[in-house]
Coordinates of C-alpha atoms and ligand atoms in Angstrom, one line a residue:
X1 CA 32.8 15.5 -10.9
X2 CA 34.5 17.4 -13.8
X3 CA 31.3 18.9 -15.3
X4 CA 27.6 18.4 -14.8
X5 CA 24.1 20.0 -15.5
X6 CA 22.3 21.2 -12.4
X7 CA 18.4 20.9 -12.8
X8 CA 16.4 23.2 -10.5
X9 CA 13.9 21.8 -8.9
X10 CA 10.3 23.6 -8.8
X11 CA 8.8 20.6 -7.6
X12 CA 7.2 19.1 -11.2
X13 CA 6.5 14.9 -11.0
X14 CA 8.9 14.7 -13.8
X15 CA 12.0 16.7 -11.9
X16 CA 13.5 13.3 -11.5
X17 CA 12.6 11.9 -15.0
X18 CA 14.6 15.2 -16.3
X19 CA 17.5 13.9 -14.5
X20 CA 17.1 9.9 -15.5
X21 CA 17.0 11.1 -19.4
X22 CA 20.1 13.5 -18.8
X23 CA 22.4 10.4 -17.1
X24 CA 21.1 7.9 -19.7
X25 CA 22.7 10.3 -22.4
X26 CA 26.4 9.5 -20.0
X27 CA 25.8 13.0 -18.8
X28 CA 26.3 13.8 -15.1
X29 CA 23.3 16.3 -13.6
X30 CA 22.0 16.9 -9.9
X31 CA 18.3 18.2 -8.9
X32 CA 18.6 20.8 -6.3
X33 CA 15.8 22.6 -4.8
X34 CA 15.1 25.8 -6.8
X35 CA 16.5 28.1 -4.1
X36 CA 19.4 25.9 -3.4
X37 CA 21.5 26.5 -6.5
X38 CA 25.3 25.8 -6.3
X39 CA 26.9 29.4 -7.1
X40 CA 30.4 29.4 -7.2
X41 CA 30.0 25.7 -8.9
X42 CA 33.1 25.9 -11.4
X43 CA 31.9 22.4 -12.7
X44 CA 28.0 23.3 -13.8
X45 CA 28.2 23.9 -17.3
X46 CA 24.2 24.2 -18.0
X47 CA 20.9 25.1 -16.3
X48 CA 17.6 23.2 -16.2
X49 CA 14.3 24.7 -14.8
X50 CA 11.8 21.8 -13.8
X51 CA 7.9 22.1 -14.0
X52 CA 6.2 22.9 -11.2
X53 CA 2.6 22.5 -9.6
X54 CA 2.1 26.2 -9.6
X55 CA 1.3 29.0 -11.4
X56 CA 3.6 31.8 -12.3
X57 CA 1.6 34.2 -10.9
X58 CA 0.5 32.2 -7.8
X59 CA 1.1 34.1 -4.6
X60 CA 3.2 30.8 -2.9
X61 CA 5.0 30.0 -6.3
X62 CA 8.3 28.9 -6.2
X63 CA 10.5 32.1 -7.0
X64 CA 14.3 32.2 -8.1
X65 CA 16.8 34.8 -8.8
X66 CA 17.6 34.4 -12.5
X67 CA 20.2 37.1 -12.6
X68 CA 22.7 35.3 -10.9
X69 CA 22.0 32.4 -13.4
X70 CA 21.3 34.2 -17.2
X71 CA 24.5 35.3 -19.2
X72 CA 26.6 32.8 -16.6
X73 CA 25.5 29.5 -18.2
X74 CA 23.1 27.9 -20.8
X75 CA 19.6 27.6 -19.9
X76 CA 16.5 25.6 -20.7
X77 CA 13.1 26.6 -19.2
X78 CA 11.0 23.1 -19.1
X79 CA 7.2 24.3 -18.7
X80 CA 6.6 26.6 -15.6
X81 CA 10.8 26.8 -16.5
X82 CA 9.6 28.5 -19.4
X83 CA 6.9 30.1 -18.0
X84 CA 9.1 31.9 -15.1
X85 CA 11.5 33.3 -17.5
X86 CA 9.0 34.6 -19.8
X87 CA 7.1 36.0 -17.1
X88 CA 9.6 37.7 -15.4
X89 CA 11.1 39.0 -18.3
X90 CA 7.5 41.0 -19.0
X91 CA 5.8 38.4 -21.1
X92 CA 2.4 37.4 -20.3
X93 CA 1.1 33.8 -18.7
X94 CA -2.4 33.1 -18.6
X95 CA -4.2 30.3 -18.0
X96 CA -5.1 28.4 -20.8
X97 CA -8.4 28.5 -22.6
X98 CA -8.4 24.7 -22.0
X99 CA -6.0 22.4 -20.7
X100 CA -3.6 21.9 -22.7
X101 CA -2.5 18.6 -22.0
X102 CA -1.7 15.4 -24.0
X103 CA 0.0 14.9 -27.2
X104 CA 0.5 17.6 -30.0
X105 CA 2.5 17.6 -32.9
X106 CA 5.5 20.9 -33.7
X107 CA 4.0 22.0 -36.7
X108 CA 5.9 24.8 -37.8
X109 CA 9.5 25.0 -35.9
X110 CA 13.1 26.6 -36.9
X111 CA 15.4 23.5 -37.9
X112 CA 18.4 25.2 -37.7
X113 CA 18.0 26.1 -34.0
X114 CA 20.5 24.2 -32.0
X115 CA 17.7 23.0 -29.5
X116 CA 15.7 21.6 -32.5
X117 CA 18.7 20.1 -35.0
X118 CA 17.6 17.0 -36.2
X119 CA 14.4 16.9 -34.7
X120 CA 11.5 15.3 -37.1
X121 CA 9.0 17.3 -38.7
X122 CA 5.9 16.9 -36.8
X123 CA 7.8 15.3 -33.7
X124 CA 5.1 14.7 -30.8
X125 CA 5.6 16.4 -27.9
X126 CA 3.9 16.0 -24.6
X127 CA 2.0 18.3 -22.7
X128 CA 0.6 19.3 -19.3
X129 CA 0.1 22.7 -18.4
X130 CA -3.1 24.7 -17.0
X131 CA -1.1 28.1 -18.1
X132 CA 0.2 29.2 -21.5
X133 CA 2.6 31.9 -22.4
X134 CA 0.2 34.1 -24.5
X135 CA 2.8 36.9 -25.4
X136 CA 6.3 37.0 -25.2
X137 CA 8.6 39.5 -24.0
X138 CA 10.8 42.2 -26.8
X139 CA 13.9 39.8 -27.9
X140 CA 12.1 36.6 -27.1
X141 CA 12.1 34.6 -30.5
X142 CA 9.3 31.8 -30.9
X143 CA 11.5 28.9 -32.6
X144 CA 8.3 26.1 -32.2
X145 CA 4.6 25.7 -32.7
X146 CA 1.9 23.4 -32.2
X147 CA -1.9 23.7 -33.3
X148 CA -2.8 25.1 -30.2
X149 CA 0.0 26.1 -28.9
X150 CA 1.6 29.5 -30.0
X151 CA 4.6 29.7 -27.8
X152 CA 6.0 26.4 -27.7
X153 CA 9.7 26.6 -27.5
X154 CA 11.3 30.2 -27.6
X155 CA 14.8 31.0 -27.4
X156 CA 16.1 34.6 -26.1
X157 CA 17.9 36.3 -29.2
X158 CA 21.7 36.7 -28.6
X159 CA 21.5 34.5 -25.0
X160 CA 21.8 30.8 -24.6
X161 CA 18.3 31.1 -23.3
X162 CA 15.5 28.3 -24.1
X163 CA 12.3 27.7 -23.0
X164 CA 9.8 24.5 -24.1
X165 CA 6.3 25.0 -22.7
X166 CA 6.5 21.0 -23.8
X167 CA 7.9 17.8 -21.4
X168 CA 11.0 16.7 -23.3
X169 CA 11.9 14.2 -20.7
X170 CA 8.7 12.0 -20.9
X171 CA 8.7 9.0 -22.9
X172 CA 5.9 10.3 -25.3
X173 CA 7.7 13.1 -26.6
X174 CA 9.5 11.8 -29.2
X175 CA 12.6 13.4 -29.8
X176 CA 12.6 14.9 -26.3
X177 CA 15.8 13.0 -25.3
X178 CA 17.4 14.4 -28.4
X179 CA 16.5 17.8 -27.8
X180 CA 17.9 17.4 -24.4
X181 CA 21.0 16.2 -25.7
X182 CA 21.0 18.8 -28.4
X183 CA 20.6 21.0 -25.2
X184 CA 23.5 19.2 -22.5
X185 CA 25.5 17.9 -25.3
X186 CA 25.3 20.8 -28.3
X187 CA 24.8 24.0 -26.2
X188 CA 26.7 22.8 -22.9
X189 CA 29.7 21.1 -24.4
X190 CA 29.4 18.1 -22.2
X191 CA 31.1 15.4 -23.0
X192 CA 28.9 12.3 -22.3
X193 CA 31.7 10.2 -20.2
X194 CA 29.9 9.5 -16.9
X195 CA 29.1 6.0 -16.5
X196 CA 29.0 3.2 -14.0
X197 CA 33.2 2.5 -14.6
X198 CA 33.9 6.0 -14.3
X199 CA 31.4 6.9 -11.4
X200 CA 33.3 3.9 -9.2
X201 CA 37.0 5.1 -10.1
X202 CA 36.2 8.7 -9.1
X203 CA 34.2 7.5 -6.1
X204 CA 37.0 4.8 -5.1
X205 CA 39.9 7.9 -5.4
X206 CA 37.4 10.5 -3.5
X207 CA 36.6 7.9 -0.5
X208 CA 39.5 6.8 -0.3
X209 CA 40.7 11.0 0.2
X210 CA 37.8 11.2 2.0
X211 CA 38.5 8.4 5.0
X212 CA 41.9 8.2 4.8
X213 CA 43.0 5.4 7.5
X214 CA 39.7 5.8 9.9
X215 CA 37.5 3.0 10.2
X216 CA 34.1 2.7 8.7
X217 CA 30.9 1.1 10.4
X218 CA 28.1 -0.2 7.3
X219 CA 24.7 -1.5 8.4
X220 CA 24.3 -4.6 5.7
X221 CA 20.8 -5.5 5.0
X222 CA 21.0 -8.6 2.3
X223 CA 19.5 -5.5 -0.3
X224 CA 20.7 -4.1 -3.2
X225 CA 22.1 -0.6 -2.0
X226 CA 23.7 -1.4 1.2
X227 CA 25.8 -4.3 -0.8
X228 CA 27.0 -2.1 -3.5
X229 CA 27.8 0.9 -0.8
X230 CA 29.6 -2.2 1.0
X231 CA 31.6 -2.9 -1.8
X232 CA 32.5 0.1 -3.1
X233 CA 33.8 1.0 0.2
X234 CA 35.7 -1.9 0.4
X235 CA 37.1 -1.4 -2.5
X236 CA 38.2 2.1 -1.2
X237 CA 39.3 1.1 2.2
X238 CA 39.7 -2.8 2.6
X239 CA 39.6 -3.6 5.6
X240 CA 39.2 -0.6 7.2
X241 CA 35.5 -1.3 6.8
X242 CA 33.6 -3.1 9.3
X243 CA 30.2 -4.5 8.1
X244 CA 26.6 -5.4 10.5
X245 CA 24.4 -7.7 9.6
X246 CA 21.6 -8.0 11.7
X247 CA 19.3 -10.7 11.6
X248 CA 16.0 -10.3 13.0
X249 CA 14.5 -13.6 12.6
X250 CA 12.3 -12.0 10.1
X251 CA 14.4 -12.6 6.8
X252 CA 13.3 -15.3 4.4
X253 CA 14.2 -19.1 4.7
X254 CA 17.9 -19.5 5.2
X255 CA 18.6 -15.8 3.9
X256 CA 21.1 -14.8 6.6
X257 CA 23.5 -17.5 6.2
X258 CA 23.3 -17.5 2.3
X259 CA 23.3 -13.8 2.5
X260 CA 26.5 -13.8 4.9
X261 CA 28.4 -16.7 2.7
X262 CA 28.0 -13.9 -0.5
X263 CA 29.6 -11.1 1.7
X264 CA 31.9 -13.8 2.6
X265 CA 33.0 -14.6 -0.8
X266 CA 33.2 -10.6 -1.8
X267 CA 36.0 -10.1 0.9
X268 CA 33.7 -8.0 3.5
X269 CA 34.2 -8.1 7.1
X270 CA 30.8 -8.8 8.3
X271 CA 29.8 -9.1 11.7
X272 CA 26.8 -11.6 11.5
X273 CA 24.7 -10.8 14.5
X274 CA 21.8 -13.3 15.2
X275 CA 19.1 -11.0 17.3
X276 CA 16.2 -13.0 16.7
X277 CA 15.6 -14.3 20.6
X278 CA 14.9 -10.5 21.7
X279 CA 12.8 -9.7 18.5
X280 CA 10.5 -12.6 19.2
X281 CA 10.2 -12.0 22.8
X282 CA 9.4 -8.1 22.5
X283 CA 6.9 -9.1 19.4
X284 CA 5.2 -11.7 21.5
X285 CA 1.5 -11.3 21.3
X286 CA 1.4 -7.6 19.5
X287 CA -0.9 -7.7 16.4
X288 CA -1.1 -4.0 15.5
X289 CA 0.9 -3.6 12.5
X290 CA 2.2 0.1 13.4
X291 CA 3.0 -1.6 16.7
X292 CA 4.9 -4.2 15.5
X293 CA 6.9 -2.1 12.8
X294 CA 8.0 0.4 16.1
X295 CA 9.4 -2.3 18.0
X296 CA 11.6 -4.4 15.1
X297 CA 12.7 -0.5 14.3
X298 CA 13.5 0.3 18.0
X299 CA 15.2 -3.3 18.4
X300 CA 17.1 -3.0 15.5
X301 CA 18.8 0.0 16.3
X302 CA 18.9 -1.2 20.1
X303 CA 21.1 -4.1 18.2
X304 CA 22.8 -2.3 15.8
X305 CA 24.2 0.3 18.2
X306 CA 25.5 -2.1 21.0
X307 CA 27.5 -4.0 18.0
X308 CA 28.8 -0.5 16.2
X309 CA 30.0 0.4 20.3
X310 CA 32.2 -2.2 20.3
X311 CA 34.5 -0.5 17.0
X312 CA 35.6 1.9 19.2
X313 CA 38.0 3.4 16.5
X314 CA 34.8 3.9 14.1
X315 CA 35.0 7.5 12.7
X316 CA 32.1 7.2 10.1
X317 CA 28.8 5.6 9.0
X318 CA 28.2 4.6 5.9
X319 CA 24.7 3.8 4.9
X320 CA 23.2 2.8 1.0
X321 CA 21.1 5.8 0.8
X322 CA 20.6 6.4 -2.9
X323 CA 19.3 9.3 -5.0
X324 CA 15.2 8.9 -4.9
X325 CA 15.4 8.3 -1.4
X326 CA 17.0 11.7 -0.5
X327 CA 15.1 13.7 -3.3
X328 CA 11.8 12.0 -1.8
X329 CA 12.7 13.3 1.7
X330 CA 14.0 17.1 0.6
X331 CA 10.9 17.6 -1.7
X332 CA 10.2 21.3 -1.7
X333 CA 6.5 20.8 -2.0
X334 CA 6.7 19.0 1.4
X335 CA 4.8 15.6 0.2
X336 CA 5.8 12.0 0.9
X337 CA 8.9 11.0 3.1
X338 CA 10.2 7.8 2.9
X339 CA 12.4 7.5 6.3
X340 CA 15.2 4.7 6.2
X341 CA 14.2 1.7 7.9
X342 CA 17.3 0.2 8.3
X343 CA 19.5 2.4 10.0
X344 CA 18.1 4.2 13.1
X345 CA 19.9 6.7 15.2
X346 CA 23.5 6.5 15.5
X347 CA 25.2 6.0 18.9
X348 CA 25.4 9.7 19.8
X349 CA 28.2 9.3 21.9
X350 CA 30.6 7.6 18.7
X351 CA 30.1 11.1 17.1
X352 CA 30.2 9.3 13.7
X353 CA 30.6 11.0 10.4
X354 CA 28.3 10.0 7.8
X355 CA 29.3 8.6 4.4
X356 CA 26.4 8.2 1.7
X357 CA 28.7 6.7 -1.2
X358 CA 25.7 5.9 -3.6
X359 CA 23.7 9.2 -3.1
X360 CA 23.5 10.6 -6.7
X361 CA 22.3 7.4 -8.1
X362 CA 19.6 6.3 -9.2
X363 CA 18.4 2.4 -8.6
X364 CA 19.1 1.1 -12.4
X365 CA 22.3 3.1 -11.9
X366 CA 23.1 1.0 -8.5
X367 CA 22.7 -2.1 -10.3
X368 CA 24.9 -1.0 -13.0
X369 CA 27.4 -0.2 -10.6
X370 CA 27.0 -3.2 -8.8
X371 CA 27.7 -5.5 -11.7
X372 CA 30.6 -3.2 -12.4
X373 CA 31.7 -4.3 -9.1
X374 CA 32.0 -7.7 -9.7
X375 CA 28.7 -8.5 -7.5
X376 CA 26.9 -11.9 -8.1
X377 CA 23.5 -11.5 -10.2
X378 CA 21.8 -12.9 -7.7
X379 CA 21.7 -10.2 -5.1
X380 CA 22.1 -7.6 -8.0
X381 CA 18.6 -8.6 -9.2
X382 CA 17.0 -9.2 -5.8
X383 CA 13.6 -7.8 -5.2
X384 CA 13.4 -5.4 -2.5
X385 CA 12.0 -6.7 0.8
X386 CA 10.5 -4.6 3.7
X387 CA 12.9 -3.3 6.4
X388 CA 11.0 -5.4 9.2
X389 CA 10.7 -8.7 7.1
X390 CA 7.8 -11.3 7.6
X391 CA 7.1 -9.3 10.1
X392 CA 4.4 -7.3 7.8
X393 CA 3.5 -10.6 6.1
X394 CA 2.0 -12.4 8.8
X395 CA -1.0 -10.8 9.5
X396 CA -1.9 -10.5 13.8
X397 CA 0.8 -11.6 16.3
X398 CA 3.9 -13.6 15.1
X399 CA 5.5 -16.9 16.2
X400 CA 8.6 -18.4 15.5
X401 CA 6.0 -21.6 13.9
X402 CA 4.3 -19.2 11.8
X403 CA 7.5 -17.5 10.6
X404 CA 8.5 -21.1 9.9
X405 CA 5.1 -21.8 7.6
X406 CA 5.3 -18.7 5.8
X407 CA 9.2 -18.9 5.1
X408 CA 8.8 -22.5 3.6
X409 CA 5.7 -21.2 1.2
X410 CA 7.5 -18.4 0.2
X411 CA 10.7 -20.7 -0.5
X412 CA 8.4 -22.9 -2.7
X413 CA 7.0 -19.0 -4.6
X414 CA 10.3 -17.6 -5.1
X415 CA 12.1 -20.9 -6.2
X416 CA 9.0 -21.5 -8.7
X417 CA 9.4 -17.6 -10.0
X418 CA 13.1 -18.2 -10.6
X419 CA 13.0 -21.4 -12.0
X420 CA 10.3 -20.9 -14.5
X421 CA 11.5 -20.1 -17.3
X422 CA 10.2 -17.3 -20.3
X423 CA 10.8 -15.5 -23.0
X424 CA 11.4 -11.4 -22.9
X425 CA 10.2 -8.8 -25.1
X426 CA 13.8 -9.0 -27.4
X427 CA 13.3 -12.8 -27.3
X428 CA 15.8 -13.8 -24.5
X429 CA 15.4 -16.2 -21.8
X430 CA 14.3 -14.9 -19.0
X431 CA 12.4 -15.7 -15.8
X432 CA 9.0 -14.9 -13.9
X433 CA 11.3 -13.4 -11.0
X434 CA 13.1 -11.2 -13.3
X435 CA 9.8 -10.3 -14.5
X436 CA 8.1 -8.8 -11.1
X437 CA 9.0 -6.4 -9.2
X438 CA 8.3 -7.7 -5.9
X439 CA 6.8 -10.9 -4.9
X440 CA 6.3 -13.3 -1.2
X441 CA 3.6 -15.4 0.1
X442 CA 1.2 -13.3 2.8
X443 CA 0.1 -15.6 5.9
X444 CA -3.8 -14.8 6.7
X445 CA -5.2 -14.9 10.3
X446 CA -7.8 -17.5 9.0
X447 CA -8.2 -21.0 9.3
X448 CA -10.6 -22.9 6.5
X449 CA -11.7 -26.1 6.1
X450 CA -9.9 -28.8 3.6
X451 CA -10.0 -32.2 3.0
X452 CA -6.4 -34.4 2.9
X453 CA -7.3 -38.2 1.8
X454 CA -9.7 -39.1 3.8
X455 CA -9.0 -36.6 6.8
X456 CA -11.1 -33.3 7.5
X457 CA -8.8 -30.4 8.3
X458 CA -8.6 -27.1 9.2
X459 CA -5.7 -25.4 8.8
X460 CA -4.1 -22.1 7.7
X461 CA -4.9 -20.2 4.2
X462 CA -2.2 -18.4 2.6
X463 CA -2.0 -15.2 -0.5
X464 CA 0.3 -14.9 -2.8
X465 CA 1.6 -11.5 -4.1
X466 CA 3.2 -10.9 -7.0
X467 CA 3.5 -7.0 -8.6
X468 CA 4.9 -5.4 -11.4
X469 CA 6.0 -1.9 -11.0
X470 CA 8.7 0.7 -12.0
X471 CA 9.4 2.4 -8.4
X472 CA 6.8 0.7 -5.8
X473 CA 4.7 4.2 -6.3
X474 CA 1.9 2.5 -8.3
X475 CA 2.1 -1.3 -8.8
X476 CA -0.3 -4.0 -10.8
X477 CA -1.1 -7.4 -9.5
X478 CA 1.1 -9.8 -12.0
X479 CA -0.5 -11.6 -14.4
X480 CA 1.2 -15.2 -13.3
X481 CA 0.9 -18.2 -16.0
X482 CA -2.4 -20.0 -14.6
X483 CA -0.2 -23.2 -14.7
X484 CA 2.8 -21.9 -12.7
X485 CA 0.2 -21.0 -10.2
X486 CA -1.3 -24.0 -10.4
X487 CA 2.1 -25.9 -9.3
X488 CA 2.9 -23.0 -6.6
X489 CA -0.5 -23.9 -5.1
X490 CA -0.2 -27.5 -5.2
X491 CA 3.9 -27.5 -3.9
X492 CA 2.5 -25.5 -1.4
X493 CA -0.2 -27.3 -0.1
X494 CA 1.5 -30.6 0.2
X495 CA 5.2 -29.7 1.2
X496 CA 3.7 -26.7 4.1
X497 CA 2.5 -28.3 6.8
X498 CA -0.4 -26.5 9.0
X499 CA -1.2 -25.0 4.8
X500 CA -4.1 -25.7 3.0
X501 CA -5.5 -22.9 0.8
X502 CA -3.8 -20.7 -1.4
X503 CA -5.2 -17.4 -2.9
X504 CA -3.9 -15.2 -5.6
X505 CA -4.0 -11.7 -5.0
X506 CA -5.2 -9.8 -7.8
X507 CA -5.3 -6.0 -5.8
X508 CA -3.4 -2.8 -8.0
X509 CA -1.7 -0.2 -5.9
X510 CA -3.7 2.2 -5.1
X511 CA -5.9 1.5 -4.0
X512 CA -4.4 -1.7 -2.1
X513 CA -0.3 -1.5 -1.3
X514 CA 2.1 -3.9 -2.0
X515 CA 2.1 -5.4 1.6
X516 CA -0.7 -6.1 3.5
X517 CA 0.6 -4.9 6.5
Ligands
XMP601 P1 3.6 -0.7 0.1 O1 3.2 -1.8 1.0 O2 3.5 0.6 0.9 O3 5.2 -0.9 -0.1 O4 3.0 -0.6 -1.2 C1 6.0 -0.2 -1.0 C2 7.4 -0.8 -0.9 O5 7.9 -0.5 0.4 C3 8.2 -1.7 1.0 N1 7.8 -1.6 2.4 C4 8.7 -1.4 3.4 N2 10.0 -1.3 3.4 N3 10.0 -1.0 5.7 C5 10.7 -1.1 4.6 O6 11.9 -1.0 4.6 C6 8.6 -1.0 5.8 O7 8.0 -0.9 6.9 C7 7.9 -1.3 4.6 N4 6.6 -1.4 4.3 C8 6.6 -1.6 2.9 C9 7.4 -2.8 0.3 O8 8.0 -4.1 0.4 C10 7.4 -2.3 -1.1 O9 8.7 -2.6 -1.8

């Protein structure tokens, strides 16, 4: 990358929201942890210091050398950014006589300051901070004010220096995006070309540098990511790159052969490996969920590895990690780790490489490259599906009849979600799938009591799940048009045989999750 913004990470919820508004203004930025900053980095042309969970002053707070940084580039402090400067620059941070935290309006703020050109008189701003600057140190210039807040943006007289005690990268301040690009664009002198065609011909010339003539292994799992990694590699390499897809028996109705014709059709090399005999046999009888998820994860790579053996010229791995995934697993403050579920150990012996092609993007970023691609809508758009499948969706032990009733409900739920047809907020046609997030039918371990013409029976009930949601973090049940339901429920019963209830399920997450396994 010719230039870029590097964005310190002090381990704020909205690090990655900072880097989301930066690349939607065509501007290429990385997080790194605060203590992991790129010296040296002839590219960086700006500095961003994140929010953080703690105080200034706290004895564990996240601590970085500015010296190195001030005077070298332009700066912007983003709350405890702001905070950290000020502080250790002799200012005082205290903590606030009472939360200050919400919306406020800027008052009283110096137009002609390049952070703040153009912004609206009386611009909201949003903010969340238990700590407030209360005096600034000598040369510090306040250049922003709310009612409450004295010290709302600064900027260091004669430096390229800002600080905002404000969050310009959530939605609710309204000309945050601005004064970021008043920042990246204005201050920094970027020049807002990074976007989807420019990321894939720079990636396409550096793989292709990268890999030269060695051959390239790619675990394919029908999803988004590993299809775009896929064919962005292949677009780099050709041949060269050998694709495996495994199929556990666990996919939804017919989704390995459809899933293999599209690969097919974009020119990959797939090896289509049907594994479904030894998943069934090791699953046989296990009901823990835990239990279950270890042994499809131990079987796939079990699977996975004995096919990647037999390229015995493989130099490298390539895997779809993207962006969130790695920033979720390096977070500094040592919460949540999302492991990959696709891709287990590598063949130790193969001494592979590893190639992570899509790793500075984010999702919306993947699809956008992906289209850019030439990839069909259709597994552009997909929902996401769990690593081990139906697996989770059929709750207690699985059978090769039960993965049978719940992939033909499910058929019936996604069909109906495509094929119904809306309106979207602008007024275009859309449909119910493209409106979810996620969706599939859950098979219950119960059996209730129905009545089919003049027959008694007693057969299976089923749940379907439908959620809306921007990352899978926090999800809402979807509210489904009562008649679509009604004609899911009623396909359902009387095309499934061994079916005959049907439940909505009308959980949020938290406090439920997505899956029910
Ligand atoms: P939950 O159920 O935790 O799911 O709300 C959040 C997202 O993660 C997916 N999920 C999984 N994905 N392996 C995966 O690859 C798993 O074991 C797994 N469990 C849940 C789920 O489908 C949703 O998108």
């Amino acid at each position: 990358m010719e230039e870029k913004i590097i964005i310190l990470d002090f381990g704020s919820q909205t690090t990655q929201l900072i880097g989301r508004r930066i690349r939607e203004l065509n501007v290429y930025c990385e997080i790194v942890p605060y203590n992991k900053f790129p010296y040296g980095d002839e590219s960086v042309k700006g500095v961003i210091l994140s929010g953080s969970p703690f105080s200034v002053y706290d004895q564990e707070a996240f601590k970085v050398d500015l010296a190195g940084i001030r005077g070298k580039y332009p700066v912007l402090g983003i709350c405890y950014g702001a905070q950290y400067i000020a502080y250790t620059s002799g200012g005082k941070v205290e903590p606030a006589g009472s939360r200050e935290y919400g919306r406020a309006r800027l008052g009283r703020f110096d137009h002609d300051n390049a952070l703040l050109r153009d912004v609206r008189d009386n611009s909201q701003v949003w903010m969340s901070h238990g700590d407030t600057i209360t005096a600034i140190p000598d040369g510090f210039r306040i250049i922003a004010s709310t009612d409450e807040v004295a010290v709302a943006a600064y900027q260091i007289e004669g430096e390229q220096v800002w600080g905002v005690q404000f969050h310009p990268e959530v939605y609710h301040s309204e000309d945050g995006t601005l004064m970021l690009k008043n920042f990246v664009v204005g201050v920094c002198g970027c020049h807002q070309t990074w976007s989807s065609a420019s990321f894939v011909d720079t990636t396409v010339a550096e793989l292709k540098e990268q890999i030269g003539n060695d051959r390239v292994i790619l675990g394919l799992s029908g999803g988004v990511d590993s299809s775009v990694a896929a064919v962005l590699l292949h677009r780099a390499i050709g041949q060269n790159l050998t694709c495996i897809f495994v199929d556990h028996g666990l996919l939804r109705k017919n989704e390995f052969h459809d899933v293999m014709h599209d690969y097919e059709c974009l020119g990959l090399n797939v090896i289509g490996v049907d594994a479904s005999e030894k998943f069934f046999k090791d699953l046989e009888g296990v009901s823990d969920p835990e239990q279950k998820r270890k042994i499809i994860g131990r079987d796939f790579v079990e699977v996975f590895n004995a096919e990647a053996r037999k390229i015995t010229d493989a130099r490298w791995l390539a895997q779809g990690t993207i962006y969130p995934d790695r920033i979720e697993s390096l977070n500094i403050t040592g919460k949540v780790i999302k492991s990959h579920h696709n891709v287990g150990g590598l063949p130790k012996e193969m001494n592979l490489k590893l190639c992570e092609p899509l790793k500075w993007l984010f999702k919306d970023e993947v699809r956008r490259v992906g289209r850019e691609l030439g990839i069909p809508e259709h597994l552009i758009g997909r929902h996401p599906f769990p690593g081990p499948g139906l697996a989770v969706r059929i709750l207690g032990d699985i059978t090769r009849e039960k993965v049978r009733i719940l992939q033909d409900a499910d058929d019936i739920f996604i069909r109906g979600l495509r094929d119904w047809k809306v309106k979207d907020a602008d007024g275009n046609e859309t449909s119910l799938y493209h409106q979810v997030w996620q969706a599939g039918v859950v098979l219950l371990p119960v059996r209730s009591v129905g009545v089919m013409g003049d027959e008694r029976t007693y057969e299976r009930a089923v749940a379907l799940r439908a959620v809306t949601s921007t990352d899978a973090m926090t999800a809402d049940w979807a509210r489904l048009p009562y008649d679509f339901l009604a004609q899911v429920s009623n396909d359902i019963i009387n095309k499934v045989k061994g079916v005959n209830r049907v439940a909505y399920d009308i959980s949020s997450k938290p406090p439920s999750t997505i899956e029910w396994e």
